[in-house]
Amino acid sequence: MNSLDFSIVLQAWPYLWSGLLFSLALTAVAFVVGMILGTCFALLQHFEVPVIGKVVRGYIALIRSIPLILVLFWFFFLVPIVLGHLAGNGRPIPIGATWTAFITFGLFEAAYYSEIIRVGLRAVNRGQFEACQALALSTFETYRSVILPQVLRVASPIILSQTIILFQDTSLVYVLSLTDLLGAASKLAQLNGRLVEMYLVVVVVYLAISSAASQGVALLRKRYAIAGARR
Amino acid sequence: MVQEIAVNEMSRCQAIVAVEGLVKRFGHFTALNDINLSVTTGEKIVLCGPSGSGKSTLIRCINHIEKHDAGRIVVDGVELTDRMADINSVRREVGMVFQSFNLFPHLSVVENCMLAPMKVRGLSRAEAHERAIGVLRKVRIHDQATKYPGQLSGGQQQRVAIARALCMQPKIMLFDEPTSALDPEMVKEVLDTMVELARDGMTMVCVTHEMGFAREIADRVVFMDRGAIVEEADPETFFRAPSTERARDFLGQIIH
């Protein structure tokens, strides 16, 4: 067996770097889309909005019970067909692998973030709502200024853990032939035959980013914990 | 001239809160049954009675935190109906202090006091801040303005809660057992704050078992039992010679 040769990694670095940037961009977009949609989903259920609340509940149950990779497949093949039907000519309209990835991850993560926020909403003390009522705050202000800030603070460690998992899950885009960090490494590995070196480097990068993020979670927890809160 | 005085007298004595035939049920349990109560501007009322007698429910109906099932509640000329506009116009004029403080834990003391004046009264940040500091100074807690509720003692938190309600410049203040959750050594600082507020002429309805406080500031003591008002009297009469058996029993239990 040949000894390890990491010089190959240095040569390949620009390509790996572009793969890593894609992974990070996908994580960031899915996080933002997922949080906004997830918060809306959680509120729709929290307010028990007729019909829509139930539909959202069903959507979340469905998404959370099937593997992400399957959702990616379905999206990739199904959405073009649906779009084609909507356009009226019945011919599939391809949306491309990149769009598929961004949309799917955003929608998929929304289901998970929504559950975290829904549970957080239920944990807020009833007295907080009563205090808002007594001060004549509108429902919108009650949630915007009082309830959601507390929910997000309490839930932020779980939200960030979920986001770390999301970052690792972005590697699944290889099924759409997209080039993320892992995809870049595996393509190079097959070209130059240096599988061990390439996959080792990928492990190190994932490890570094994920553990740095975990450290960040711990720091955030300390810094943004509600002062004096007995939790 | 005489007429003018009479009109003034009338407006002064006009009820700021009028409760007529109020009924509140929780499922099959009738918490309040045919309650009639009127509070005139500047009046201080102490509501007392055994636990479960409905006194907290009554004041929670006055700002519609509990929805009543029958009867009328008119606050400052506005009848409480299901219309959110009516409810909010009443709530703007009615401050409330809770047993468990219910401060917003993620906001500092001064921010707790600024939120509603900004969002509900439309004050600018600077105006709300100025008002908040002024009121916090009045309850002698302005030196803690930048701290968070969790960093304060119970007594301090309750004084902040009083300040938060006062920053809305309400016409009437409701107190729901404001000292019941406090350690004994902190009760006095909260009661002192309430006495000062009473001396400033605030209209107050207080659910409390602090009989010393009732004697000192109450114009009227209202004794409730099993969802009904059983006895109403000035504090001197009520404590010295309660006219009902139930009030005597109650006083016997709380005054050792």
XYZ file of C-alpha atoms in Angstrom:
487
model
C 0.000 0.000 0.000
C 1.233 3.454 -0.879
C 2.048 5.901 1.898
C -0.312 8.835 2.309
C 0.362 11.820 0.077
C -1.423 14.986 1.109
C 0.176 17.188 -1.552
C -2.678 16.069 -3.755
C -5.059 17.775 -1.368
C -3.285 21.109 -1.732
C -3.582 20.925 -5.503
C -7.240 20.022 -5.253
C -8.015 22.657 -2.647
C -9.721 25.275 -4.885
C -12.187 22.659 -6.091
C -12.840 21.371 -2.563
C -13.257 24.987 -1.418
C -15.969 25.660 -3.993
C -17.695 22.471 -2.849
C -17.505 23.614 0.765
C -18.948 27.028 -0.164
C -21.900 25.294 -1.808
C -22.496 23.199 1.335
C -22.396 26.315 3.498
C -24.667 28.293 1.156
C -27.193 25.468 1.099
C -27.100 25.256 4.900
C -27.562 29.012 5.260
C -30.469 29.239 2.800
C -32.190 26.186 4.269
C -31.736 27.663 7.747
C -33.277 31.029 6.842
C -36.119 29.580 4.755
C -36.702 26.810 7.289
C -36.821 29.172 10.262
C -39.205 31.647 8.621
C -41.512 28.944 7.273
C -41.140 26.821 10.409
C -42.143 29.736 12.650
C -45.198 30.369 10.451
C -46.092 26.664 10.543
C -45.746 26.578 14.321
C -47.951 29.670 14.744
C -50.605 28.298 12.370
C -50.837 25.206 14.545
C -50.572 27.190 17.777
C -53.547 29.363 16.783
C -55.385 26.262 15.562
C -56.237 28.030 12.304
C -59.087 26.027 10.752
C -58.107 23.676 7.913
C -54.685 25.287 7.301
C -53.511 24.297 10.785
C -54.479 20.691 10.107
C -52.890 20.689 6.657
C -49.640 21.991 8.152
C -49.802 19.352 10.898
C -50.159 16.649 8.231
C -47.338 18.075 6.129
C -44.977 18.089 9.099
C -45.920 14.543 10.104
C -45.283 13.377 6.532
C -41.952 15.131 6.072
C -40.669 13.980 9.428
C -41.459 10.368 8.703
C -39.664 9.981 5.384
C -35.912 10.107 4.701
C -34.514 13.330 3.291
C -33.027 11.496 0.338
C -36.500 10.346 -0.682
C -37.840 13.891 -0.429
C -35.016 15.014 -2.710
C -35.935 12.375 -5.287
C -39.601 13.182 -5.172
C -38.957 16.847 -5.544
C -36.559 16.392 -8.390
C -38.983 14.265 -10.399
C -42.368 15.419 -9.185
C -42.160 19.211 -9.143
C -41.295 19.512 -12.871
C -44.332 17.359 -13.701
C -46.614 19.417 -11.453
C -45.253 22.638 -12.952
C -45.845 21.222 -16.420
C -49.470 20.484 -15.562
C -49.919 23.930 -14.097
C -48.448 25.445 -17.250
C -51.098 23.553 -19.150
C -49.133 21.665 -21.780
C -48.403 18.614 -19.634
C -44.717 18.618 -20.511
C -42.453 18.563 -17.428
C -40.664 21.845 -16.733
C -37.288 21.027 -15.196
C -36.259 23.280 -12.321
C -32.697 22.039 -12.161
C -30.760 20.259 -9.451
C -29.594 23.404 -7.639
C -33.090 24.851 -7.258
C -34.373 21.449 -6.218
C -31.758 21.275 -3.489
C -32.436 24.760 -2.097
C -36.232 24.371 -2.144
C -36.234 20.843 -0.730
C -33.845 21.581 2.108
C -35.757 24.730 3.027
C -39.099 22.914 3.113
C -37.644 19.871 4.842
C -35.955 21.867 7.588
C -39.105 23.967 8.075
C -40.857 20.836 9.354
C -38.154 20.214 11.963
C -37.766 23.837 13.090
C -41.544 24.111 13.280
C -41.737 21.266 15.787
C -39.036 22.843 17.945
C -40.827 26.194 17.964
C -44.256 24.648 18.514
C -43.019 22.886 21.642
C -41.311 26.110 22.750
C -44.561 28.046 22.379
C -46.351 25.578 24.606
C -43.669 25.993 27.265
C -44.248 29.744 27.704
C -45.950 30.479 31.001
C -49.611 31.507 30.741
C -48.857 34.509 32.924
C -46.813 36.008 30.081
C -49.875 36.033 27.839
C -52.011 37.489 30.627
C -49.495 40.253 31.281
C -49.619 41.170 27.586
C -53.411 41.198 27.642
C -53.480 43.379 30.740
C -51.174 45.858 28.984
C -53.486 45.916 25.931
C -50.751 44.656 23.614
C -52.094 43.413 20.283
C -51.756 39.731 19.438
C -49.089 40.623 16.883
C -47.020 42.603 19.396
C -47.554 39.953 22.058
C -45.916 37.342 19.854
C -43.339 39.609 18.228
C -42.082 41.389 21.337
C -42.756 38.980 24.178
C -43.525 35.380 23.260
C -41.321 34.571 20.254
C -38.154 36.196 21.657
C -38.478 33.959 24.711
C -39.208 30.872 22.623
C -36.227 31.507 20.349
C -33.866 32.008 23.267
C -34.974 28.897 25.047
C -34.976 26.841 21.835
C -31.779 28.244 20.309
C -29.509 25.381 21.456
C -31.858 22.809 19.892
C -32.291 24.934 16.768
C -28.537 25.168 16.333
C -28.038 21.450 16.933
C -30.609 20.814 14.233
C -28.679 23.181 11.970
C -25.454 21.245 12.529
C -27.294 18.096 11.457
C -28.597 20.036 8.454
C -25.035 20.974 7.478
C -24.042 17.299 7.497
C -27.180 16.324 5.596
C -26.348 18.696 2.743
C -23.927 15.972 1.573
C -27.008 14.092 0.321
C -27.175 16.395 -2.695
C -24.759 13.976 -4.360
C -27.883 12.105 -5.521
C -28.685 15.180 -7.620
C -25.109 15.189 -8.993
C -24.416 18.504 -7.278
C -20.913 19.242 -6.132
C -20.819 19.972 -2.438
C -17.771 19.345 -0.250
C -18.220 15.569 -0.203
C -19.183 15.506 -3.880
C -16.055 17.462 -4.818
C -13.846 15.150 -2.795
C -15.364 11.995 -4.198
C -15.064 13.213 -7.787
C -11.404 14.048 -7.245
C -10.814 10.766 -5.434
C -12.085 8.810 -8.373
C -9.969 10.845 -10.799
C -6.675 10.548 -8.963
C -7.273 7.355 -7.027
C -6.339 8.998 -3.714
C -9.497 7.913 -1.896
C -8.030 7.715 1.594
C -6.463 11.174 1.543
C -9.515 12.832 0.033
C -12.014 11.284 2.410
C -9.744 11.935 5.385
C -9.591 15.616 4.517
C -13.375 15.756 4.202
C -13.738 14.162 7.625
C -11.399 16.750 9.119
C -13.310 19.640 7.534
C -16.727 18.359 8.664
C -15.347 17.678 12.132
C -13.793 21.132 12.396
C -16.898 22.985 11.274
C -19.379 20.930 13.266
C -17.408 21.003 16.490
C -16.713 24.717 16.112
C -20.456 25.227 15.689
C -21.130 23.134 18.789
C -18.703 25.305 20.737
C -20.538 28.291 19.331
C -23.815 26.882 20.614
C -22.374 26.594 24.095
C -21.091 30.171 23.937
C -24.386 31.519 22.634
C -26.184 29.680 25.359
C -24.126 31.459 27.988
C -24.274 34.848 26.342
C -27.957 34.968 25.410
C -29.372 33.044 28.308
C -32.048 35.134 29.971
C -30.202 36.829 32.801
C -31.050 35.333 36.165
C -33.438 32.797 34.632
C -33.716 29.679 36.703
C -33.640 27.025 34.049
C -73.558 77.752 41.203
C -75.322 75.207 43.346
C -76.123 73.273 40.214
C -72.479 73.353 39.159
C -71.359 71.912 42.476
C -73.972 69.229 42.192
C -72.732 68.308 38.706
C -69.134 68.208 39.909
C -70.178 66.072 42.809
C -71.949 63.734 40.436
C -69.036 63.350 38.057
C -66.679 62.776 40.956
C -68.922 60.094 42.341
C -69.572 58.518 38.972
C -68.688 54.862 38.830
C -65.511 54.199 36.882
C -66.290 50.492 37.126
C -69.844 49.230 37.139
C -70.499 45.512 37.420
C -74.121 44.386 37.171
C -75.484 40.874 37.476
C -72.121 39.354 36.587
C -72.041 35.591 36.100
C -68.923 33.554 35.328
C -68.877 29.801 34.929
C -66.014 27.370 34.461
C -67.779 24.406 32.889
C -70.458 23.405 35.384
C -68.850 25.325 38.206
C -70.292 28.764 38.824
C -67.377 30.912 39.919
C -69.325 34.170 40.134
C -73.045 34.418 40.622
C -74.941 37.683 40.178
C -72.200 40.055 41.285
C -73.002 43.751 41.565
C -70.183 46.141 42.344
C -69.459 49.707 41.522
C -66.217 51.558 42.043
C -66.114 55.340 42.024
C -63.122 57.351 40.886
C -60.481 57.537 43.600
C -62.040 54.766 45.651
C -59.929 51.986 47.161
C -61.599 48.628 47.515
C -60.187 45.570 49.194
C -61.660 42.253 48.113
C -61.203 39.414 50.535
C -62.620 36.003 51.201
C -61.619 32.339 51.381
C -59.716 30.788 48.486
C -62.030 29.793 45.672
C -64.523 32.489 46.609
C -64.180 34.143 43.194
C -62.352 37.345 44.142
C -59.506 36.875 41.657
C -61.967 35.831 38.965
C -63.941 39.013 39.589
C -61.020 41.372 39.023
C -59.848 39.304 36.055
C -63.277 39.894 34.504
C -62.863 43.657 34.907
C -60.081 43.711 32.287
C -61.526 40.767 30.391
C -58.712 38.320 31.062
C -61.662 36.126 31.977
C -64.669 36.403 29.706
C -67.936 36.765 31.610
C -70.979 34.657 30.769
C -73.764 37.031 31.729
C -74.283 40.505 33.141
C -72.693 43.814 32.279
C -69.279 45.276 32.995
C -68.772 48.942 32.158
C -65.320 50.439 32.661
C -64.809 54.171 32.186
C -67.956 54.370 30.059
C -67.065 51.434 27.795
C -69.018 48.218 28.071
C -66.974 45.045 27.767
C -68.260 43.022 24.849
C -66.578 40.549 22.536
C -65.332 43.416 20.374
C -61.558 43.527 20.571
C -61.629 47.328 20.167
C -63.757 47.675 23.336
C -61.630 45.191 25.235
C -58.420 46.969 24.344
C -59.800 50.419 25.093
C -60.722 49.145 28.569
C -57.366 47.440 29.065
C -55.500 50.630 28.183
C -57.090 52.328 31.192
C -56.836 49.420 33.616
C -53.481 48.398 35.093
C -53.028 44.982 36.625
C -50.533 43.497 39.053
C -50.366 39.724 39.318
C -49.513 37.422 42.189
C -46.636 35.921 40.197
C -45.372 39.291 38.812
C -45.388 38.061 35.183
C -42.553 40.363 34.182
C -41.022 39.749 30.764
C -37.819 37.848 31.631
C -35.994 38.657 28.380
C -36.386 42.415 28.819
C -34.578 44.622 31.304
C -36.528 46.385 34.029
C -36.744 49.629 32.078
C -37.650 47.813 28.842
C -40.448 46.005 30.682
C -41.833 49.430 31.521
C -41.319 50.884 28.037
C -42.876 48.168 25.889
C -46.591 48.869 26.253
C -46.332 52.685 26.281
C -44.437 52.449 22.973
C -46.536 49.766 21.299
C -49.961 50.705 22.685
C -49.775 54.417 23.526
C -47.477 55.218 20.614
C -44.777 56.957 22.673
C -41.330 57.382 21.155
C -38.479 55.394 22.662
C -37.125 58.528 24.372
C -40.525 59.490 25.810
C -41.185 55.955 27.017
C -37.726 55.801 28.608
C -38.211 59.101 30.379
C -41.607 58.040 31.688
C -40.302 54.624 32.763
C -37.385 56.085 34.703
C -39.724 58.566 36.371
C -42.108 55.845 37.511
C -39.268 53.518 38.552
C -37.885 56.347 40.668
C -41.286 56.701 42.290
C -41.291 53.036 43.318
C -37.620 53.505 44.298
C -36.125 50.932 41.996
C -34.591 53.130 39.270
C -31.092 52.031 40.313
C -31.988 48.538 39.016
C -33.317 49.789 35.678
C -30.820 47.943 33.499
C -31.051 44.647 35.369
C -33.232 41.733 34.304
C -36.215 40.522 36.347
C -34.448 37.252 37.226
C -31.704 39.220 38.963
C -34.098 40.924 41.391
C -35.730 39.818 44.624
C -39.445 39.034 44.661
C -40.322 42.328 46.309
C -38.287 44.259 43.767
C -39.906 42.344 40.907
C -43.363 43.149 42.190
C -42.496 46.841 42.443
C -41.276 46.713 38.845
C -44.582 45.075 37.895
C -46.434 47.934 39.580
C -44.239 50.427 37.717
C -44.856 48.637 34.427
C -48.616 48.987 34.898
C -48.312 52.642 36.003
C -46.336 53.548 32.882
C -49.560 53.108 30.908
C -51.031 55.880 33.129
C -54.114 53.816 33.939
C -57.215 55.269 35.561
C -57.624 52.260 37.803
C -55.289 49.600 39.170
C -56.207 46.002 39.900
C -54.066 43.984 42.313
C -54.440 40.207 42.368
C -52.899 39.008 45.646
C -49.744 41.044 45.011
C -47.950 39.916 48.171
C -49.009 36.258 48.364
C -45.980 34.928 46.472
C -43.474 36.985 48.458
C -41.191 36.045 51.291
C -42.458 37.678 54.490
C -39.640 40.223 54.701
C -40.519 41.564 51.242
C -44.217 42.111 51.812
C -43.738 45.507 53.437
C -41.866 47.167 50.567
C -44.661 46.225 48.171
C -47.427 47.304 50.538
C -45.629 50.614 51.163
C -45.574 51.213 47.414
C -49.290 50.459 47.212
C -50.088 52.753 50.136
C -48.209 55.588 48.428
C -50.119 54.943 45.248
C -53.387 55.054 47.195
C -52.386 58.354 48.811
C -51.721 59.771 45.338
C -55.414 59.214 44.646
C -55.272 56.138 42.397
C -58.483 54.147 42.081
C -57.622 50.663 43.312
C -59.264 47.265 43.594
C -57.051 44.910 45.599
C -57.488 41.248 46.270
C -55.442 40.787 49.412
C -55.428 39.230 52.841
C -53.215 41.962 54.255
C -55.679 43.286 56.806
C -53.361 46.014 58.071
C -53.202 47.364 54.541
C -56.994 47.136 54.237
C -57.481 49.106 57.449
C -55.009 51.745 56.355
C -56.198 52.547 52.855
C -59.503 50.838 52.030
C -62.649 52.906 51.670
C -64.623 49.719 51.502
C -63.976 46.056 52.219
C -65.895 43.606 50.057
C -66.121 40.101 51.474
C -66.829 37.287 49.033
C -67.672 33.644 49.558
C -68.683 30.928 47.080
C -68.958 33.289 44.131
C -71.105 35.910 45.796
C -70.577 39.190 47.624
C -71.604 38.414 51.185
C -70.753 41.621 52.959
C -69.622 45.156 52.146
C -68.550 47.647 54.767
C -65.967 50.250 55.679
C -62.893 48.523 57.137
C -63.514 49.678 60.695
C -66.989 48.157 60.765
C -65.972 45.065 58.869
C -63.092 44.144 61.160
C -64.739 45.175 64.409
C -68.213 43.844 63.850
C -68.702 41.727 60.764
C -72.412 41.189 60.282
C -72.326 37.723 58.774
C -71.323 34.393 60.233
C -69.135 33.565 57.230
C -67.157 36.795 57.525
C -66.653 36.144 61.246
C -65.364 32.633 60.498
C -63.042 33.971 57.836
C -61.626 36.716 60.043
C -61.204 34.206 62.853
C -59.064 32.078 60.569
C -56.780 34.781 59.184
C -56.265 36.851 62.337
C -54.377 34.682 64.769
